[in-house]
Each structure stands twice: as C-alpha cells, then as structure tokens.
Amino acid sequence: MVNPHSPSPEAEMTPLPKRAKREPNSTDFPPSGGDKVKSEATPRASTSGSTVRGPWTGEEYVQLFDHVMASLPRSKNFGAAVPNRSANQADLAWRYVVLPKCRKMLLEKGKPSH
C-alpha cells in the first residue's frame, strides 16, 4: 500500500532553486537583532550662548546636583523613611552623610578640570 502523504522519489531528488540575492535599498526595514540604526543628532537649543561638548567635570556634576536639590521642596517628612529611626535621625543622616557622599562621588566621577 502506498502512503499518499509520503513524497514521491522524484521530489526527493530535485533540489530547490536558490533565491537570487539582491542589493538592499532605502525601502527595506532595518535589520533585526542587535543592529541599531543610528539617527541623526538633533542640535539642542542653548540658553547660555555657548555650550561645552565632551565629558563632564566633577564640578559640573555637583552644580547640577545642587541645582536639583535646591529646586526640590525641603521635606521634613523623614519619619517614615527608615523603620526604627526618627525623622531627626533621618534628616541628619541625609544632610551629613548621604549628600556629602553623593557630592564626593560626583566630583570623582567627572573628568578633572584643567
């Protein structure tokens, strides 16, 4: 008995034709996977008239940090921040440990200014 679902002997012997290669064009989608398509950098508006490009200095990081901290509302709601610590303890730890450590790390992170 012949199985109707089995391929015929002729089909097994005939190789499939190879697909023709073509050059990619601008209408093709970007390749998938890890390849990223670079986008054109758009110039940013400057409020100071001149901007510096390149790595940030530690002083610039600290200036940015201080600006953000100054613009945030001063909150004395440290009471629930750390269990088993008072609001005063949390506030003192924030001002005398956390903020100075952050500033020090930012100074070390930036490139040295000349």
mmCIF file of N, CA and C in Angstrom:
data_model
loop_
_atom_site.group_PDB
_atom_site.id
_atom_site.type_symbol
_atom_site.label_atom_id
_atom_site.label_comp_id
_atom_site.label_asym_id
_atom_site.label_seq_id
_atom_site.Cartn_x
_atom_site.Cartn_y
_atom_site.Cartn_z
ATOM 1 N N MET A 1 0.839 -1.175 0.000
ATOM 2 C CA MET A 1 0.000 0.000 0.000
ATOM 3 C C MET A 1 0.885 1.240 0.000
ATOM 4 N N VAL A 2 0.547 2.185 -0.815
ATOM 5 C CA VAL A 2 1.331 3.407 -0.973
ATOM 6 C C VAL A 2 0.743 4.485 -0.069
ATOM 7 N N ASN A 3 1.613 5.145 0.659
ATOM 8 C CA ASN A 3 1.182 6.241 1.533
ATOM 9 C C ASN A 3 1.024 7.503 0.688
ATOM 10 N N PRO A 4 -0.193 8.105 0.656
ATOM 11 C CA PRO A 4 -0.383 9.293 -0.179
ATOM 12 C C PRO A 4 0.347 10.521 0.365
ATOM 13 N N HIS A 5 0.733 10.508 1.645
ATOM 14 C CA HIS A 5 1.400 11.671 2.241
ATOM 15 C C HIS A 5 2.915 11.624 2.114
ATOM 16 N N SER A 6 3.467 10.550 1.695
ATOM 17 C CA SER A 6 4.916 10.472 1.543
ATOM 18 C C SER A 6 5.320 11.127 0.231
ATOM 19 N N PRO A 7 6.465 11.790 0.210
ATOM 20 C CA PRO A 7 6.905 12.435 -1.029
ATOM 21 C C PRO A 7 7.291 11.399 -2.071
ATOM 22 N N SER A 8 7.119 11.782 -3.303
ATOM 23 C CA SER A 8 7.487 10.879 -4.391
ATOM 24 C C SER A 8 9.002 10.837 -4.517
ATOM 25 N N PRO A 9 9.559 9.777 -5.060
ATOM 26 C CA PRO A 9 11.016 9.681 -5.214
ATOM 27 C C PRO A 9 11.576 10.797 -6.087
ATOM 28 N N GLU A 10 10.814 11.280 -7.064
ATOM 29 C CA GLU A 10 11.315 12.361 -7.922
ATOM 30 C C GLU A 10 11.461 13.664 -7.139
ATOM 31 N N ALA A 11 10.540 13.928 -6.195
ATOM 32 C CA ALA A 11 10.581 15.168 -5.418
ATOM 33 C C ALA A 11 11.803 15.197 -4.515
ATOM 34 N N GLU A 12 12.218 14.050 -4.012
ATOM 35 C CA GLU A 12 13.385 13.996 -3.142
ATOM 36 C C GLU A 12 14.663 14.266 -3.919
ATOM 37 N N MET A 13 14.685 13.947 -5.171
ATOM 38 C CA MET A 13 15.891 14.078 -5.967
ATOM 39 C C MET A 13 16.064 15.478 -6.563
ATOM 40 N N THR A 14 14.996 16.254 -6.681
ATOM 41 C CA THR A 14 15.078 17.555 -7.329
ATOM 42 C C THR A 14 15.427 18.625 -6.292
ATOM 43 N N PRO A 15 16.580 19.291 -6.423
ATOM 44 C CA PRO A 15 16.913 20.354 -5.470
ATOM 45 C C PRO A 15 16.059 21.591 -5.738
ATOM 46 N N LEU A 16 15.809 22.325 -4.683
ATOM 47 C CA LEU A 16 15.052 23.568 -4.816
ATOM 48 C C LEU A 16 15.938 24.638 -5.440
ATOM 49 N N PRO A 17 15.350 25.522 -6.243
ATOM 50 C CA PRO A 17 16.165 26.589 -6.833
ATOM 51 C C PRO A 17 16.609 27.576 -5.756
ATOM 52 N N LYS A 18 17.805 28.145 -5.917
ATOM 53 C CA LYS A 18 18.318 29.128 -4.969
ATOM 54 C C LYS A 18 17.707 30.484 -5.262
ATOM 55 N N ARG A 19 17.472 31.231 -4.187
ATOM 56 C CA ARG A 19 16.918 32.573 -4.346
ATOM 57 C C ARG A 19 18.017 33.517 -4.807
ATOM 58 N N ALA A 20 17.641 34.402 -5.692
ATOM 59 C CA ALA A 20 18.605 35.383 -6.191
ATOM 60 C C ALA A 20 18.852 36.427 -5.112
ATOM 61 N N LYS A 21 20.124 36.807 -4.941
ATOM 62 C CA LYS A 21 20.460 37.849 -3.977
ATOM 63 C C LYS A 21 20.230 39.203 -4.619
ATOM 64 N N ARG A 22 19.810 40.143 -3.791
ATOM 65 C CA ARG A 22 19.614 41.495 -4.292
ATOM 66 C C ARG A 22 20.249 42.474 -3.325
ATOM 67 N N GLU A 23 20.540 43.630 -3.832
ATOM 68 C CA GLU A 23 21.116 44.682 -3.003
ATOM 69 C C GLU A 23 20.005 45.329 -2.180
ATOM 70 N N PRO A 24 20.256 45.631 -0.903
ATOM 71 C CA PRO A 24 19.238 46.314 -0.109
ATOM 72 C C PRO A 24 19.045 47.743 -0.613
ATOM 73 N N ASN A 25 17.848 48.238 -0.439
ATOM 74 C CA ASN A 25 17.591 49.624 -0.836
ATOM 75 C C ASN A 25 16.967 50.381 0.325
ATOM 76 N N SER A 26 16.656 51.641 0.108
ATOM 77 C CA SER A 26 16.189 52.507 1.188
ATOM 78 C C SER A 26 14.797 52.147 1.685
ATOM 79 N N THR A 27 14.050 51.350 0.939
ATOM 80 C CA THR A 27 12.709 50.982 1.393
ATOM 81 C C THR A 27 12.714 49.758 2.289
ATOM 82 N N ASP A 28 13.867 49.106 2.428
ATOM 83 C CA ASP A 28 13.952 47.937 3.297
ATOM 84 C C ASP A 28 13.872 48.364 4.756
ATOM 85 N N PHE A 29 13.384 47.464 5.578
ATOM 86 C CA PHE A 29 13.361 47.718 7.005
ATOM 87 C C PHE A 29 14.766 47.528 7.555
ATOM 88 N N PRO A 30 15.063 48.173 8.724
ATOM 89 C CA PRO A 30 16.387 47.957 9.313
ATOM 90 C C PRO A 30 16.540 46.503 9.724
ATOM 91 N N PRO A 31 17.762 46.003 9.744
ATOM 92 C CA PRO A 31 17.971 44.603 10.112
ATOM 93 C C PRO A 31 17.530 44.351 11.545
ATOM 94 N N SER A 32 17.031 43.155 11.784
ATOM 95 C CA SER A 32 16.600 42.817 13.133
ATOM 96 C C SER A 32 17.793 42.332 13.932
ATOM 97 N N GLY A 33 17.576 42.198 15.216
ATOM 98 C CA GLY A 33 18.641 41.708 16.083
ATOM 99 C C GLY A 33 19.303 42.852 16.807
ATOM 100 N N GLY A 34 20.599 42.719 17.056
ATOM 101 C CA GLY A 34 21.324 43.704 17.824
ATOM 102 C C GLY A 34 21.704 44.942 17.048
ATOM 103 N N ASP A 35 21.494 44.935 15.733
ATOM 104 C CA ASP A 35 21.884 46.092 14.942
ATOM 105 C C ASP A 35 20.941 47.245 15.214
ATOM 106 N N LYS A 36 21.496 48.391 15.437
ATOM 107 C CA LYS A 36 20.708 49.593 15.672
ATOM 108 C C LYS A 36 20.965 50.551 14.524
ATOM 109 N N VAL A 37 19.942 51.278 14.168
ATOM 110 C CA VAL A 37 20.084 52.278 13.129
ATOM 111 C C VAL A 37 20.410 53.591 13.815
ATOM 112 N N LYS A 38 21.509 54.222 13.407
ATOM 113 C CA LYS A 38 21.885 55.491 14.008
ATOM 114 C C LYS A 38 20.974 56.580 13.484
ATOM 115 N N SER A 39 20.509 57.404 14.391
ATOM 116 C CA SER A 39 19.687 58.526 13.973
ATOM 117 C C SER A 39 20.555 59.779 13.960
ATOM 118 N N GLU A 40 20.140 60.721 13.181
ATOM 119 C CA GLU A 40 20.868 61.980 13.117
ATOM 120 C C GLU A 40 20.707 62.701 14.446
ATOM 121 N N ALA A 41 21.773 63.247 14.973
ATOM 122 C CA ALA A 41 21.692 64.003 16.209
ATOM 123 C C ALA A 41 21.057 65.354 15.914
ATOM 124 N N THR A 42 20.072 65.700 16.718
ATOM 125 C CA THR A 42 19.430 66.992 16.527
ATOM 126 C C THR A 42 20.086 67.995 17.455
ATOM 127 N N PRO A 43 20.403 69.164 16.951
ATOM 128 C CA PRO A 43 21.041 70.155 17.807
ATOM 129 C C PRO A 43 20.076 70.629 18.880
ATOM 130 N N ARG A 44 20.614 70.828 20.080
ATOM 131 C CA ARG A 44 19.790 71.298 21.182
ATOM 132 C C ARG A 44 19.921 72.805 21.296
ATOM 133 N N ALA A 45 18.852 73.426 21.705
ATOM 134 C CA ALA A 45 18.875 74.870 21.904
ATOM 135 C C ALA A 45 19.689 75.181 23.148
ATOM 136 N N SER A 46 20.470 76.210 23.085
ATOM 137 C CA SER A 46 21.305 76.614 24.199
ATOM 138 C C SER A 46 20.766 77.899 24.791
ATOM 139 N N THR A 47 20.700 77.950 26.106
ATOM 140 C CA THR A 47 20.248 79.167 26.761
ATOM 141 C C THR A 47 21.425 80.049 27.148
ATOM 142 N N SER A 48 22.629 79.515 27.147
ATOM 143 C CA SER A 48 23.784 80.282 27.602
ATOM 144 C C SER A 48 24.572 80.913 26.460
ATOM 145 N N GLY A 49 24.286 80.585 25.244
ATOM 146 C CA GLY A 49 25.023 81.150 24.123
ATOM 147 C C GLY A 49 26.158 80.259 23.668
ATOM 148 N N SER A 50 26.887 79.660 24.588
ATOM 149 C CA SER A 50 27.952 78.733 24.200
ATOM 150 C C SER A 50 27.847 77.499 25.083
ATOM 151 N N THR A 51 28.020 76.346 24.484
ATOM 152 C CA THR A 51 27.965 75.108 25.247
ATOM 153 C C THR A 51 29.281 74.379 25.104
ATOM 154 N N VAL A 52 29.577 73.579 26.097
ATOM 155 C CA VAL A 52 30.800 72.793 26.104
ATOM 156 C C VAL A 52 30.427 71.373 25.733
ATOM 157 N N ARG A 53 31.182 70.779 24.837
ATOM 158 C CA ARG A 53 30.969 69.379 24.476
ATOM 159 C C ARG A 53 32.048 68.543 25.129
ATOM 160 N N GLY A 54 31.747 67.284 25.278
ATOM 161 C CA GLY A 54 32.733 66.384 25.848
ATOM 162 C C GLY A 54 32.352 65.939 27.243
ATOM 163 N N PRO A 55 33.270 65.276 27.918
ATOM 164 C CA PRO A 55 32.984 64.736 29.246
ATOM 165 C C PRO A 55 32.686 65.836 30.263
ATOM 166 N N TRP A 56 31.845 65.508 31.218
ATOM 167 C CA TRP A 56 31.513 66.444 32.286
ATOM 168 C C TRP A 56 32.617 66.424 33.334
ATOM 169 N N THR A 57 32.825 67.566 33.976
ATOM 170 C CA THR A 57 33.752 67.627 35.103
ATOM 171 C C THR A 57 32.980 67.295 36.369
ATOM 172 N N GLY A 58 33.702 66.950 37.409
ATOM 173 C CA GLY A 58 33.067 66.693 38.692
ATOM 174 C C GLY A 58 32.348 67.920 39.219
ATOM 175 N N GLU A 59 32.933 69.098 38.997
ATOM 176 C CA GLU A 59 32.304 70.340 39.443
ATOM 177 C C GLU A 59 30.966 70.560 38.741
ATOM 178 N N GLU A 60 30.898 70.215 37.461
ATOM 179 C CA GLU A 60 29.638 70.363 36.724
ATOM 180 C C GLU A 60 28.578 69.407 37.261
ATOM 181 N N TYR A 61 28.976 68.177 37.582
ATOM 182 C CA TYR A 61 28.029 67.235 38.181
ATOM 183 C C TYR A 61 27.491 67.785 39.504
ATOM 184 N N VAL A 62 28.376 68.333 40.330
ATOM 185 C CA VAL A 62 27.957 68.869 41.625
ATOM 186 C C VAL A 62 27.045 70.075 41.425
ATOM 187 N N GLN A 63 27.351 70.939 40.454
ATOM 188 C CA GLN A 63 26.478 72.085 40.180
ATOM 189 C C GLN A 63 25.080 71.612 39.795
ATOM 190 N N LEU A 64 25.002 70.610 38.947
ATOM 191 C CA LEU A 64 23.707 70.063 38.543
ATOM 192 C C LEU A 64 22.983 69.456 39.747
ATOM 193 N N PHE A 65 23.703 68.695 40.542
ATOM 194 C CA PHE A 65 23.125 68.075 41.737
ATOM 195 C C PHE A 65 22.596 69.140 42.693
ATOM 196 N N ASP A 66 23.400 70.175 42.961
ATOM 197 C CA ASP A 66 22.976 71.246 43.865
ATOM 198 C C ASP A 66 21.764 71.990 43.322
ATOM 199 N N HIS A 67 21.731 72.196 42.005
ATOM 200 C CA HIS A 67 20.588 72.876 41.396
ATOM 201 C C HIS A 67 19.308 72.063 41.591
ATOM 202 N N VAL A 68 19.396 70.764 41.349
ATOM 203 C CA VAL A 68 18.219 69.907 41.518
ATOM 204 C C VAL A 68 17.793 69.872 42.979
ATOM 205 N N MET A 69 18.752 69.755 43.890
ATOM 206 C CA MET A 69 18.414 69.699 45.313
ATOM 207 C C MET A 69 17.804 71.014 45.791
ATOM 208 N N ALA A 70 18.282 72.148 45.267
ATOM 209 C CA ALA A 70 17.743 73.446 45.675
ATOM 210 C C ALA A 70 16.335 73.662 45.135
ATOM 211 N N SER A 71 16.034 73.081 43.990
ATOM 212 C CA SER A 71 14.719 73.297 43.401
ATOM 213 C C SER A 71 13.659 72.351 43.964
ATOM 214 N N LEU A 72 14.075 71.323 44.702
ATOM 215 C CA LEU A 72 13.111 70.419 45.330
ATOM 216 C C LEU A 72 12.587 71.055 46.611
ATOM 217 N N PRO A 73 11.325 70.819 46.936
ATOM 218 C CA PRO A 73 10.821 71.350 48.205
ATOM 219 C C PRO A 73 11.509 70.656 49.377
ATOM 220 N N ARG A 74 11.887 71.418 50.378
ATOM 221 C CA ARG A 74 12.545 70.864 51.563
ATOM 222 C C ARG A 74 11.503 70.102 52.369
ATOM 223 N N SER A 75 11.716 68.830 52.539
ATOM 224 C CA SER A 75 10.740 67.999 53.231
ATOM 225 C C SER A 75 11.311 67.538 54.560
ATOM 226 N N LYS A 76 10.563 67.757 55.608
ATOM 227 C CA LYS A 76 10.947 67.238 56.922
ATOM 228 C C LYS A 76 10.211 65.933 57.203
ATOM 229 N N ASN A 77 9.632 65.345 56.152
ATOM 230 C CA ASN A 77 8.881 64.112 56.316
ATOM 231 C C ASN A 77 9.812 62.908 56.201
ATOM 232 N N PHE A 78 10.829 62.875 57.053
ATOM 233 C CA PHE A 78 11.760 61.750 57.055
ATOM 234 C C PHE A 78 11.323 60.667 58.035
ATOM 235 N N GLY A 79 10.233 60.912 58.762
ATOM 236 C CA GLY A 79 9.810 59.995 59.814
ATOM 237 C C GLY A 79 9.582 58.578 59.345
ATOM 238 N N ALA A 80 8.967 58.399 58.194
ATOM 239 C CA ALA A 80 8.651 57.057 57.705
ATOM 240 C C ALA A 80 9.690 56.544 56.716
ATOM 241 N N ALA A 81 10.773 57.295 56.531
ATOM 242 C CA ALA A 81 11.762 56.915 55.524
ATOM 243 C C ALA A 81 12.488 55.623 55.890
ATOM 244 N N VAL A 82 12.888 55.485 57.156
ATOM 245 C CA VAL A 82 13.639 54.312 57.601
ATOM 246 C C VAL A 82 12.980 53.790 58.875
ATOM 247 N N PRO A 83 12.553 52.542 58.873
ATOM 248 C CA PRO A 83 11.929 51.997 60.086
ATOM 249 C C PRO A 83 12.886 52.052 61.274
ATOM 250 N N ASN A 84 12.349 52.313 62.432
ATOM 251 C CA ASN A 84 13.083 52.372 63.710
ATOM 252 C C ASN A 84 14.050 53.544 63.789
ATOM 253 N N ARG A 85 13.893 54.545 62.932
ATOM 254 C CA ARG A 85 14.691 55.772 63.006
ATOM 255 C C ARG A 85 13.745 56.957 63.087
ATOM 256 N N SER A 86 14.147 57.965 63.859
ATOM 257 C CA SER A 86 13.301 59.157 63.979
ATOM 258 C C SER A 86 13.491 60.052 62.760
ATOM 259 N N ALA A 87 12.567 60.992 62.595
ATOM 260 C CA ALA A 87 12.666 61.944 61.489
ATOM 261 C C ALA A 87 13.944 62.766 61.622
ATOM 262 N N ASN A 88 14.306 63.137 62.852
ATOM 263 C CA ASN A 88 15.526 63.920 63.068
ATOM 264 C C ASN A 88 16.765 63.111 62.694
ATOM 265 N N GLN A 89 16.816 61.841 63.080
ATOM 266 C CA GLN A 89 17.959 60.993 62.726
ATOM 267 C C GLN A 89 18.085 60.854 61.208
ATOM 268 N N ALA A 90 16.968 60.654 60.538
ATOM 269 C CA ALA A 90 16.996 60.506 59.082
ATOM 270 C C ALA A 90 17.428 61.805 58.407
ATOM 271 N N ASP A 91 16.946 62.936 58.911
ATOM 272 C CA ASP A 91 17.323 64.231 58.341
ATOM 273 C C ASP A 91 18.814 64.491 58.526
ATOM 274 N N LEU A 92 19.336 64.212 59.709
ATOM 275 C CA LEU A 92 20.765 64.409 59.965
ATOM 276 C C LEU A 92 21.618 63.481 59.097
ATOM 277 N N ALA A 93 21.201 62.230 58.960
ATOM 278 C CA ALA A 93 21.941 61.296 58.107
ATOM 279 C C ALA A 93 21.926 61.770 56.659
ATOM 280 N N TRP A 94 20.790 62.297 56.225
ATOM 281 C CA TRP A 94 20.684 62.808 54.855
ATOM 282 C C TRP A 94 21.642 63.978 54.649
ATOM 283 N N ARG A 95 21.618 64.957 55.564
ATOM 284 C CA ARG A 95 22.429 66.169 55.375
ATOM 285 C C ARG A 95 23.918 65.944 55.586
ATOM 286 N N TYR A 96 24.281 65.098 56.550
ATOM 287 C CA TYR A 96 25.695 64.985 56.915
ATOM 288 C C TYR A 96 26.393 63.720 56.408
ATOM 289 N N VAL A 97 25.645 62.795 55.839
ATOM 290 C CA VAL A 97 26.271 61.581 55.311
ATOM 291 C C VAL A 97 25.951 61.402 53.828
ATOM 292 N N VAL A 98 24.663 61.329 53.508
ATOM 293 C CA VAL A 98 24.262 60.994 52.138
ATOM 294 C C VAL A 98 24.637 62.100 51.154
ATOM 295 N N LEU A 99 24.242 63.343 51.430
ATOM 296 C CA LEU A 99 24.553 64.431 50.489
ATOM 297 C C LEU A 99 26.057 64.633 50.292
ATOM 298 N N PRO A 100 26.862 64.681 51.365
ATOM 299 C CA PRO A 100 28.311 64.818 51.130
ATOM 300 C C PRO A 100 28.911 63.652 50.342
ATOM 301 N N LYS A 101 28.449 62.427 50.608
ATOM 302 C CA LYS A 101 28.956 61.269 49.849
ATOM 303 C C LYS A 101 28.593 61.394 48.374
ATOM 304 N N CYS A 102 27.362 61.820 48.107
ATOM 305 C CA CYS A 102 26.938 61.995 46.708
ATOM 306 C C CYS A 102 27.802 63.044 46.018
ATOM 307 N N ARG A 103 28.034 64.173 46.677
ATOM 308 C CA ARG A 103 28.873 65.221 46.081
ATOM 309 C C ARG A 103 30.288 64.709 45.827
ATOM 310 N N LYS A 104 30.843 63.968 46.796
ATOM 311 C CA LYS A 104 32.197 63.433 46.644
ATOM 312 C C LYS A 104 32.269 62.467 45.464
ATOM 313 N N MET A 105 31.274 61.581 45.353
ATOM 314 C CA MET A 105 31.268 60.621 44.240
ATOM 315 C C MET A 105 31.119 61.336 42.903
ATOM 316 N N LEU A 106 30.312 62.394 42.860
ATOM 317 C CA LEU A 106 30.148 63.145 41.615
ATOM 318 C C LEU A 106 31.446 63.850 41.224
ATOM 319 N N LEU A 107 32.151 64.392 42.208
ATOM 320 C CA LEU A 107 33.444 65.026 41.914
ATOM 321 C C LEU A 107 34.434 64.007 41.360
ATOM 322 N N GLU A 108 34.435 62.804 41.925
ATOM 323 C CA GLU A 108 35.344 61.755 41.457
ATOM 324 C C GLU A 108 34.921 61.199 40.102
ATOM 325 N N LYS A 109 33.630 61.242 39.797
ATOM 326 C CA LYS A 109 33.103 60.694 38.545
ATOM 327 C C LYS A 109 33.541 61.526 37.350
ATOM 328 N N GLY A 110 33.497 62.832 37.476
ATOM 329 C CA GLY A 110 33.798 63.705 36.353
ATOM 330 C C GLY A 110 35.270 63.733 36.026
ATOM 331 N N LYS A 111 35.558 64.154 34.808
ATOM 332 C CA LYS A 111 36.961 64.293 34.417
ATOM 333 C C LYS A 111 37.544 65.489 35.155
ATOM 334 N N PRO A 112 38.817 65.477 35.460
ATOM 335 C CA PRO A 112 39.415 66.616 36.148
ATOM 336 C C PRO A 112 39.377 67.858 35.269
ATOM 337 N N SER A 113 39.046 68.977 35.881
ATOM 338 C CA SER A 113 39.035 70.231 35.114
ATOM 339 C C SER A 113 40.449 70.786 35.071
ATOM 340 N N HIS A 114 40.756 71.456 33.980
ATOM 341 C CA HIS A 114 42.123 71.971 33.797
ATOM 342 C C HIS A 114 42.175 73.430 34.107
#
